[in-house]
């Protein structure tokens, strides 16, 4: 074992999470294209594909390159890339070794991609139009999707369809159900607009781990959840993962009892500093459900045990990061 | 240049920041022992030592090992390490190549360190007692410091003095001045307790970048600021760094204008997710002082330009991370 803090994956829970999501896709009739930014591991992505995933989703060209190198042959970069001369060369190299899709969310993005592709020669990639379904991050409004898809075709590129990320599913109360409904409505409207513009949306792609159980699979043909492989404190608090479904924790040593609290060596440099508005702390302890990380700095996580007994000095506890993707991004290896 | 996002250091501003802090130490009469967790760069630490730093501060054994390997001969691990068998061997190896100090903040920590050191044979390290000056993270109360220092001596170890981190200086209004005053009071009280226990505190060590201009240098003999080398949006908003003193930014591409906002590719995986209670956003734009990052996810920073003109799609903007230490921790190289 390395010195604490380090991140540990419970392989049995991981395999259960992968199998459960794969079964959900089969039962509801959607293709599963998991987002691998959560784990960044070839081994875990292979388990997902073995369980039935049709391909993978990535966020960056660099991730696409690593997974293509690792043998994955169907990759969607679900991001509105701004494609300059350097990027089109990387895209061309990628498109020669796997089926590649990239996102766009503006007419200017289409024009930029078309110019780069024209200079680079034939690049056999497919474009997917990003639609904003209520998260208000990137993506065109559903009403604009047809025009962008039409521009893709007219620029001589292939348009595979539409995608959205209903990130406003990260909310308490009825937020997850609301986001699931918003996603279905936005995708349905955008699909109609594409058809009206003469573009058949073969791919109608949705997210996300929290909204998935509220999603309408009569609309979306594929889904791109990421966090479900590990779970995290956010999913735990949103109600989309139970404690016994959490597959990744940071192992941390109790280094101090200052002020009657447990001070752990798992700071923000290993669990990340994410704290959504609804979060009850900076992270949780898997074996102490009432405890909360109330103060987090780079190398200290200060835990209020909320009346529970203090874990012994020098003992190791299991910390559940708020947002597992950013924790994984902080380490070179998972144990 | 790499593809965006990447972190860029303005070397001229960096050198100015280093020189200004060194001059402040000379003028006020404190020894400067900068915290290198901020930059994690041998080259920058060398500039700090060339400018007059007496040694360096680190947060972890791993950092101490890297800097000792890089030739640094006076290293303080300002952290209450829990020293087990594996750690004492690493500490012994370190103490053979540099002057090494480590923190402790409990009688149990002293006993644990003494047991490990006794098993390992002679380890020529010095112990520094951590005192809580109001941040309530780690550290004993000033009144307990004498007893812990006495225990260090009675365990056969050397006690060099006391240290504190007035982290409650990260607050608006009078917070920085208050923390500076609290630090002086806590260190003075703790020093008195050490002397009463028969231990002369040769080292009386304080922090922090925000509190430094309010610090009382009649009490502290040394200071351990870290962030001053780069500055960041937190220091900018706290008033402890001006915009033209910020030496590190993330270069980011404008990838979308969705919703009339600028969407950048510098997400939390390169600028970190830190957002203190007083922060006005998830980060700032160096060249657009009114703009704010209002939504941050792993690969998207959504910027409200607050009435200002939108930077062009495909253009590169300079993003000031909220907390620079966590941004640096996310990359392998600084440009």
PDB file of C-alpha atoms in Angstrom, chain B residues 116-214:
ATOM      1  CA  UNK B 116       9.131   5.267  15.704  1.00  0.00           C
ATOM      2  CA  UNK B 117      12.377   7.207  16.161  1.00  0.00           C
ATOM      3  CA  UNK B 118      13.505   4.883  18.959  1.00  0.00           C
ATOM      4  CA  UNK B 119      12.995   1.853  16.725  1.00  0.00           C
ATOM      5  CA  UNK B 120      14.742   3.540  13.804  1.00  0.00           C
ATOM      6  CA  UNK B 121      17.814   4.641  15.772  1.00  0.00           C
ATOM      7  CA  UNK B 122      19.133   8.196  15.857  1.00  0.00           C
ATOM      8  CA  UNK B 123      17.127  10.546  13.613  1.00  0.00           C
ATOM      9  CA  UNK B 124      18.528  14.088  13.762  1.00  0.00           C
ATOM     10  CA  UNK B 125      15.261  15.921  13.256  1.00  0.00           C
ATOM     11  CA  UNK B 126      13.710  18.879  15.039  1.00  0.00           C
ATOM     12  CA  UNK B 127      10.106  19.022  16.139  1.00  0.00           C
ATOM     13  CA  UNK B 128       7.955  22.171  15.910  1.00  0.00           C
ATOM     14  CA  UNK B 129       4.697  22.363  17.859  1.00  0.00           C
ATOM     15  CA  UNK B 130       1.666  23.508  15.884  1.00  0.00           C
ATOM     16  CA  UNK B 131      -0.551  26.083  17.579  1.00  0.00           C
ATOM     17  CA  UNK B 132      -4.121  26.986  16.581  1.00  0.00           C
ATOM     18  CA  UNK B 133      -4.371  30.768  16.257  1.00  0.00           C
ATOM     19  CA  UNK B 134      -8.034  30.875  15.271  1.00  0.00           C
ATOM     20  CA  UNK B 135      -8.374  28.954  12.016  1.00  0.00           C
ATOM     21  CA  UNK B 136      -9.449  25.831  13.973  1.00  0.00           C
ATOM     22  CA  UNK B 137      -7.926  23.339  11.607  1.00  0.00           C
ATOM     23  CA  UNK B 138      -5.019  21.549  13.314  1.00  0.00           C
ATOM     24  CA  UNK B 139      -2.806  22.708  16.186  1.00  0.00           C
ATOM     25  CA  UNK B 140      -3.039  22.755  19.979  1.00  0.00           C
ATOM     26  CA  UNK B 141      -4.400  25.755  21.841  1.00  0.00           C
ATOM     27  CA  UNK B 142      -1.637  28.218  22.831  1.00  0.00           C
ATOM     28  CA  UNK B 143      -2.091  27.229  26.464  1.00  0.00           C
ATOM     29  CA  UNK B 144      -1.277  23.579  25.703  1.00  0.00           C
ATOM     30  CA  UNK B 145       1.851  24.284  23.664  1.00  0.00           C
ATOM     31  CA  UNK B 146       4.228  24.196  26.647  1.00  0.00           C
ATOM     32  CA  UNK B 147       3.103  20.734  27.673  1.00  0.00           C
ATOM     33  CA  UNK B 148       3.553  19.326  24.193  1.00  0.00           C
ATOM     34  CA  UNK B 149       6.999  20.933  23.827  1.00  0.00           C
ATOM     35  CA  UNK B 150       7.990  19.497  27.215  1.00  0.00           C
ATOM     36  CA  UNK B 151       6.843  16.046  26.064  1.00  0.00           C
ATOM     37  CA  UNK B 152       9.014  16.367  22.955  1.00  0.00           C
ATOM     38  CA  UNK B 153      12.086  17.038  25.090  1.00  0.00           C
ATOM     39  CA  UNK B 154      11.248  14.276  27.565  1.00  0.00           C
ATOM     40  CA  UNK B 155      10.869  11.840  24.666  1.00  0.00           C
ATOM     41  CA  UNK B 156      14.483  12.558  23.760  1.00  0.00           C
ATOM     42  CA  UNK B 157      13.685  14.630  20.677  1.00  0.00           C
ATOM     43  CA  UNK B 158      14.711  18.203  19.872  1.00  0.00           C
ATOM     44  CA  UNK B 159      12.049  20.930  20.000  1.00  0.00           C
ATOM     45  CA  UNK B 160      12.773  23.926  17.771  1.00  0.00           C
ATOM     46  CA  UNK B 161       9.725  26.006  18.687  1.00  0.00           C
ATOM     47  CA  UNK B 162       6.204  26.695  17.476  1.00  0.00           C
ATOM     48  CA  UNK B 163       4.296  27.397  14.292  1.00  0.00           C
ATOM     49  CA  UNK B 164       0.802  28.428  13.297  1.00  0.00           C
ATOM     50  CA  UNK B 165      -1.277  29.018  10.188  1.00  0.00           C
ATOM     51  CA  UNK B 166      -3.760  31.898  10.567  1.00  0.00           C
ATOM     52  CA  UNK B 167      -5.960  30.598   7.770  1.00  0.00           C
ATOM     53  CA  UNK B 168      -8.915  32.670   8.956  1.00  0.00           C
ATOM     54  CA  UNK B 169      -7.078  35.503   7.181  1.00  0.00           C
ATOM     55  CA  UNK B 170      -9.007  34.268   4.143  1.00  0.00           C
ATOM     56  CA  UNK B 171     -11.962  36.522   4.915  1.00  0.00           C
ATOM     57  CA  UNK B 172     -13.266  39.857   3.739  1.00  0.00           C
ATOM     58  CA  UNK B 173     -13.657  43.012   5.783  1.00  0.00           C
ATOM     59  CA  UNK B 174     -11.310  43.123   8.761  1.00  0.00           C
ATOM     60  CA  UNK B 175     -10.506  39.413   8.532  1.00  0.00           C
ATOM     61  CA  UNK B 176      -6.918  39.781   7.428  1.00  0.00           C
ATOM     62  CA  UNK B 177      -6.055  42.286  10.168  1.00  0.00           C
ATOM     63  CA  UNK B 178      -7.904  40.203  12.760  1.00  0.00           C
ATOM     64  CA  UNK B 179      -6.002  37.062  11.761  1.00  0.00           C
ATOM     65  CA  UNK B 180      -2.694  38.954  11.902  1.00  0.00           C
ATOM     66  CA  UNK B 181      -3.508  40.060  15.445  1.00  0.00           C
ATOM     67  CA  UNK B 182      -4.761  36.617  16.489  1.00  0.00           C
ATOM     68  CA  UNK B 183      -1.584  35.056  15.169  1.00  0.00           C
ATOM     69  CA  UNK B 184       0.651  37.407  17.153  1.00  0.00           C
ATOM     70  CA  UNK B 185      -1.347  36.835  20.338  1.00  0.00           C
ATOM     71  CA  UNK B 186      -1.384  33.039  19.968  1.00  0.00           C
ATOM     72  CA  UNK B 187       2.311  32.801  19.160  1.00  0.00           C
ATOM     73  CA  UNK B 188       3.221  35.135  22.046  1.00  0.00           C
ATOM     74  CA  UNK B 189       1.149  33.120  24.508  1.00  0.00           C
ATOM     75  CA  UNK B 190       2.494  29.805  23.256  1.00  0.00           C
ATOM     76  CA  UNK B 191       6.095  31.067  23.390  1.00  0.00           C
ATOM     77  CA  UNK B 192       5.554  32.116  27.000  1.00  0.00           C
ATOM     78  CA  UNK B 193       4.227  28.640  27.806  1.00  0.00           C
ATOM     79  CA  UNK B 194       7.216  26.974  26.170  1.00  0.00           C
ATOM     80  CA  UNK B 195       9.624  29.097  28.220  1.00  0.00           C
ATOM     81  CA  UNK B 196       7.664  28.323  31.380  1.00  0.00           C
ATOM     82  CA  UNK B 197       8.092  24.631  30.513  1.00  0.00           C
ATOM     83  CA  UNK B 198      11.827  25.146  30.103  1.00  0.00           C
ATOM     84  CA  UNK B 199      11.901  25.057  26.296  1.00  0.00           C
ATOM     85  CA  UNK B 200      13.315  28.053  24.424  1.00  0.00           C
ATOM     86  CA  UNK B 201      11.387  28.574  21.173  1.00  0.00           C
ATOM     87  CA  UNK B 202      14.130  29.396  18.684  1.00  0.00           C
ATOM     88  CA  UNK B 203      11.577  29.231  15.890  1.00  0.00           C
ATOM     89  CA  UNK B 204       8.315  31.178  16.121  1.00  0.00           C
ATOM     90  CA  UNK B 205       6.787  30.688  12.696  1.00  0.00           C
ATOM     91  CA  UNK B 206       3.696  32.289  11.147  1.00  0.00           C
ATOM     92  CA  UNK B 207       1.799  32.401   7.850  1.00  0.00           C
ATOM     93  CA  UNK B 208       0.084  33.500   5.528  1.00  0.00           C
ATOM     94  CA  UNK B 209      -0.054  35.588   2.363  1.00  0.00           C
ATOM     95  CA  UNK B 210      -3.291  37.462   3.222  1.00  0.00           C
ATOM     96  CA  UNK B 211      -2.382  38.234   6.843  1.00  0.00           C
ATOM     97  CA  UNK B 212       1.232  39.128   6.231  1.00  0.00           C
ATOM     98  CA  UNK B 213       0.879  42.868   5.964  1.00  0.00           C
ATOM     99  CA  UNK B 214      -0.948  42.866   9.316  1.00  0.00           C
TER     100      UNK B 214
END
